[in-house]
């Protein structure tokens, strides 16, 4: 039988080192929400296309995505984490990855860390922290973007929950806190797409990825 192009499975070209595997297993067993594989494949492709010298990440967790991003082309990564346990693990993991000279981890709430990074220009900003604060992160840090810089936002579907807004009964079954995040994330979608100084596209990749390119 002839191979049909439609029969081909989409593949991504992720490769995983032993440290990657260790971090992924840790994340799964400890409920650390690291980026999903197809989202990571997209992020790595953006890095290959954009070739960022400096990347800013909001939400480091155990350093998994920071290590992956720095490993693509050796970009410098500044990454911000407010949870001390996560921060300490990220430091150890970055050491293990031999990337301490490339990855700067800042232990602070990202809404209070602007002064610590403001002397840098970033070609890529990856937003992957508290979902209710995305617009604040975006507005605070995008003045540091280079010309035609790119912002990637992860979890635009908030674990698939944004679409629950279409089903009022199901929506009501969630706690007030979760409902608040769902509404804020939906509002962020609208406001992000409406921004006139950025071109934004939402992709159904991973848990929803938005790519915004500064005009
Ligand atoms: N980017 C990581 C996963 C990050 S998970 C990866 O894909 O490997 C989100 C992290 O953001 C959590 O560790 C959480 O502690 C952190 N976080 C949430 N809100 C934050 C804030 N306001 N400032 C700094 N870190 C924050
Ligand atoms: Mg995420």
Short mmCIF file of C-alpha atoms and ligand atoms in Angstrom, two decimals:
data_model
loop_
_atom_site.label_atom_id
_atom_site.label_comp_id
_atom_site.label_asym_id
_atom_site.label_seq_id
_atom_site.Cartn_x
_atom_site.Cartn_y
_atom_site.Cartn_z
CA UNK A 1 0.00 0.00 0.00
CA UNK A 2 1.24 3.47 -0.78
CA UNK A 3 2.06 5.64 2.17
CA UNK A 4 -0.44 8.45 2.40
CA UNK A 5 0.68 11.76 3.86
CA UNK A 6 -2.49 11.80 5.98
CA UNK A 7 -1.51 8.52 7.62
CA UNK A 8 1.65 9.98 9.00
CA UNK A 9 1.65 10.72 12.68
CA UNK A 10 2.86 14.18 13.57
CA UNK A 11 6.21 13.81 15.26
CA UNK A 12 8.20 16.21 17.26
CA UNK A 13 11.91 16.11 17.50
CA UNK A 14 12.28 16.12 21.25
CA UNK A 15 15.25 14.32 22.66
CA UNK A 16 15.56 13.56 26.33
CA UNK A 17 18.75 13.29 28.38
CA UNK A 18 18.95 11.25 31.59
CA UNK A 19 18.57 14.45 33.60
CA UNK A 20 15.46 15.36 31.59
CA UNK A 21 13.99 11.98 32.33
CA UNK A 22 14.80 12.34 36.03
CA UNK A 23 13.16 15.79 36.17
CA UNK A 24 10.10 14.65 34.25
CA UNK A 25 9.61 11.67 36.55
CA UNK A 26 10.02 13.91 39.59
CA UNK A 27 7.51 16.41 38.19
CA UNK A 28 4.92 13.70 37.57
CA UNK A 29 5.31 12.08 40.98
CA UNK A 30 5.26 15.44 42.81
CA UNK A 31 2.56 17.19 40.76
CA UNK A 32 4.88 19.88 39.45
CA UNK A 33 3.16 21.27 36.33
CA UNK A 34 6.04 21.28 33.85
CA UNK A 35 5.35 22.16 30.22
CA UNK A 36 3.75 19.44 28.10
CA UNK A 37 5.78 17.75 25.37
CA UNK A 38 4.07 19.34 22.38
CA UNK A 39 4.21 22.77 24.03
CA UNK A 40 7.89 22.22 24.65
CA UNK A 41 8.44 21.20 21.03
CA UNK A 42 6.80 24.46 19.95
CA UNK A 43 8.86 26.52 22.39
CA UNK A 44 12.07 24.89 21.19
CA UNK A 45 11.12 25.58 17.55
CA UNK A 46 10.44 29.22 18.39
CA UNK A 47 13.92 29.40 19.94
CA UNK A 48 15.51 27.89 16.82
CA UNK A 49 13.69 30.40 14.60
CA UNK A 50 14.06 33.46 16.80
CA UNK A 51 17.55 32.69 18.14
CA UNK A 52 17.07 34.69 21.35
CA UNK A 53 20.20 35.90 23.11
CA UNK A 54 18.32 36.43 26.34
CA UNK A 55 15.14 34.79 27.58
CA UNK A 56 13.03 35.76 30.59
CA UNK A 57 10.90 33.05 32.21
CA UNK A 58 8.19 33.79 34.75
CA UNK A 59 7.63 30.58 36.75
CA UNK A 60 10.72 28.36 37.00
CA UNK A 61 9.48 25.52 39.23
CA UNK A 62 12.25 22.88 39.27
CA UNK A 63 14.07 24.43 36.32
CA UNK A 64 12.88 21.96 33.70
CA UNK A 65 11.78 24.39 30.98
CA UNK A 66 14.65 26.78 31.76
CA UNK A 67 17.16 23.96 31.25
CA UNK A 68 15.44 22.92 28.01
CA UNK A 69 15.35 26.50 26.69
CA UNK A 70 19.02 27.18 27.52
CA UNK A 71 20.03 23.87 25.95
CA UNK A 72 18.65 24.64 22.48
CA UNK A 73 21.19 27.28 21.44
CA UNK A 74 22.86 28.38 24.66
CA UNK A 75 20.60 31.41 25.23
CA UNK A 76 20.97 33.17 28.58
CA UNK A 77 17.86 32.52 30.67
CA UNK A 78 16.66 34.64 33.59
CA UNK A 79 13.95 32.76 35.45
CA UNK A 80 11.84 33.87 38.41
CA UNK A 81 10.39 31.61 41.13
CA UNK A 82 8.66 32.56 44.38
CA UNK A 83 8.46 29.13 46.02
CA UNK A 84 11.60 28.46 48.06
CA UNK A 85 11.51 24.69 47.76
CA UNK A 86 11.11 24.91 43.97
CA UNK A 87 13.86 27.52 43.81
CA UNK A 88 16.31 25.34 45.76
CA UNK A 89 15.59 22.38 43.52
CA UNK A 90 16.00 24.49 40.41
CA UNK A 91 19.44 25.63 41.62
CA UNK A 92 20.51 21.99 42.10
CA UNK A 93 19.07 20.87 38.77
CA UNK A 94 20.72 23.69 36.85
CA UNK A 95 24.03 22.73 38.47
CA UNK A 96 23.50 19.12 37.43
CA UNK A 97 22.78 20.30 33.89
CA UNK A 98 26.04 22.28 33.95
CA UNK A 99 24.16 25.42 32.99
CA UNK A 100 24.80 27.64 36.02
CA UNK A 101 26.61 30.11 33.76
CA UNK A 102 23.59 30.36 31.42
CA UNK A 103 20.61 30.26 33.79
CA UNK A 104 20.08 32.93 36.44
CA UNK A 105 17.39 31.95 38.94
CA UNK A 106 15.74 34.74 40.88
CA UNK A 107 13.98 33.85 44.13
CA UNK A 108 11.17 36.40 44.28
CA UNK A 109 7.55 37.01 43.43
CA UNK A 110 7.61 37.96 39.75
CA UNK A 111 5.47 41.00 40.46
CA UNK A 112 8.33 42.31 42.62
CA UNK A 113 11.32 41.26 40.55
CA UNK A 114 11.28 43.90 37.82
CA UNK A 115 14.17 45.91 39.27
CA UNK A 116 16.36 42.82 39.28
CA UNK A 117 16.07 42.28 35.52
CA UNK A 118 15.28 45.75 34.19
CA UNK A 119 18.79 46.36 32.84
CA UNK A 120 18.33 43.53 30.33
CA UNK A 121 16.66 43.32 26.95
CA UNK A 122 14.88 40.05 26.26
CA UNK A 123 14.17 38.52 22.87
CA UNK A 124 11.75 35.99 24.32
CA UNK A 125 9.57 36.04 27.43
CA UNK A 126 7.96 32.80 28.58
CA UNK A 127 5.05 33.32 30.98
CA UNK A 128 4.20 30.19 32.98
CA UNK A 129 3.35 31.22 36.56
CA UNK A 130 0.15 32.08 38.50
CA UNK A 131 -2.62 32.00 35.90
CA UNK A 132 -4.65 34.84 37.42
CA UNK A 133 -1.72 37.25 37.05
CA UNK A 134 -0.81 36.81 33.38
CA UNK A 135 -1.87 40.30 32.32
CA UNK A 136 0.14 41.83 35.16
CA UNK A 137 3.22 39.82 34.18
CA UNK A 138 2.72 40.72 30.53
CA UNK A 139 2.36 44.45 31.17
CA UNK A 140 5.22 44.56 33.67
CA UNK A 141 7.83 42.75 31.59
CA UNK A 142 7.06 43.40 27.92
CA UNK A 143 8.67 46.88 28.06
CA UNK A 144 11.94 44.89 28.28
CA UNK A 145 11.31 43.10 24.95
CA UNK A 146 13.60 43.72 22.00
CA UNK A 147 12.26 44.83 18.60
CA UNK A 148 9.96 42.11 17.28
CA UNK A 149 10.44 40.23 20.54
CA UNK A 150 8.19 37.26 21.27
CA UNK A 151 6.05 36.41 24.30
CA UNK A 152 4.97 32.80 24.79
CA UNK A 153 2.24 32.11 27.36
CA UNK A 154 1.62 28.58 28.58
CA UNK A 155 -1.60 27.10 30.03
CA UNK A 156 -3.92 29.41 28.13
CA UNK A 157 -6.61 26.74 28.61
CA UNK A 158 -5.87 26.50 32.36
CA UNK A 159 -5.83 22.71 32.39
CA UNK A 160 -8.72 22.61 29.94
CA UNK A 161 -10.96 24.66 32.25
CA UNK A 162 -11.40 27.82 30.17
CA UNK A 163 -13.93 26.05 27.95
CA UNK A 164 -16.02 25.25 31.03
CA UNK A 165 -17.21 28.87 30.77
CA UNK A 166 -19.46 27.66 27.93
CA UNK A 167 -21.31 25.31 30.27
CA UNK A 168 -22.82 27.24 33.14
CA UNK A 169 -23.79 24.18 35.22
CA UNK A 170 -20.32 22.73 35.04
CA UNK A 171 -18.77 26.14 35.68
CA UNK A 172 -20.84 26.50 38.86
CA UNK A 173 -19.53 23.14 40.13
CA UNK A 174 -16.06 24.64 40.63
CA UNK A 175 -14.89 26.47 43.73
CA UNK A 176 -14.94 30.27 43.81
CA UNK A 177 -11.16 30.36 43.57
CA UNK A 178 -11.05 28.18 40.45
CA UNK A 179 -13.95 30.11 38.88
CA UNK A 180 -12.02 33.33 39.45
CA UNK A 181 -8.95 31.97 37.66
CA UNK A 182 -11.08 30.66 34.77
CA UNK A 183 -12.67 34.11 34.31
CA UNK A 184 -9.32 35.89 34.57
CA UNK A 185 -7.76 33.57 32.01
CA UNK A 186 -10.68 34.09 29.60
CA UNK A 187 -10.33 37.85 30.06
CA UNK A 188 -6.61 37.58 29.43
CA UNK A 189 -7.34 35.79 26.11
CA UNK A 190 -9.54 38.68 24.99
CA UNK A 191 -7.22 41.42 26.15
CA UNK A 192 -4.15 39.74 24.68
CA UNK A 193 -5.80 39.30 21.27
CA UNK A 194 -6.93 42.93 21.38
CA UNK A 195 -3.48 44.38 22.07
CA UNK A 196 -2.58 46.65 19.19
CA UNK A 197 1.16 46.56 19.70
CA UNK A 198 1.31 42.74 19.48
CA UNK A 199 0.19 40.15 16.96
CA UNK A 200 -1.12 37.19 18.95
CA UNK A 201 -2.09 33.70 17.88
CA UNK A 202 -3.55 31.06 20.19
CA UNK A 203 -2.62 27.46 19.54
CA UNK A 204 -4.31 24.32 20.81
CA UNK A 205 -0.98 22.86 21.71
CA UNK A 206 -0.26 21.39 25.13
CA UNK A 207 -2.54 23.21 27.57
CA UNK A 208 -2.96 26.11 25.15
CA UNK A 209 -0.04 28.25 24.00
CA UNK A 210 -0.25 31.89 22.95
CA UNK A 211 2.45 33.42 20.81
CA UNK A 212 2.54 37.22 20.78
CA UNK A 213 4.98 39.04 18.53
CA UNK A 214 5.77 42.67 19.20
CA UNK A 215 5.03 44.77 16.14
N1 LIG B 1 8.03 26.66 33.65
C1 LIG B 1 8.07 25.43 34.45
C2 LIG B 1 6.80 25.18 35.22
C3 LIG B 1 6.36 26.32 36.08
S1 LIG B 1 5.03 25.87 37.15
C4 LIG B 1 8.31 24.27 33.49
O1 LIG B 1 7.58 24.15 32.49
O2 LIG B 1 9.21 23.46 33.76
C5 LIG B 1 4.62 27.45 37.78
C6 LIG B 1 5.61 27.96 38.82
O3 LIG B 1 5.35 29.36 38.94
C7 LIG B 1 5.42 27.36 40.21
O4 LIG B 1 6.64 26.80 40.64
C8 LIG B 1 5.03 28.55 41.09
O5 LIG B 1 5.60 28.52 42.37
C9 LIG B 1 5.57 29.73 40.28
N2 LIG B 1 4.86 31.00 40.47
C10 LIG B 1 3.53 31.20 40.47
N3 LIG B 1 3.26 32.51 40.62
C11 LIG B 1 4.45 33.15 40.71
C12 LIG B 1 4.82 34.51 40.90
N4 LIG B 1 3.91 35.47 41.03
N5 LIG B 1 6.14 34.80 40.96
C13 LIG B 1 7.07 33.83 40.84
N6 LIG B 1 6.77 32.52 40.68
C14 LIG B 1 5.48 32.18 40.62
MG1 LIG B 2 2.78 25.64 32.23
#
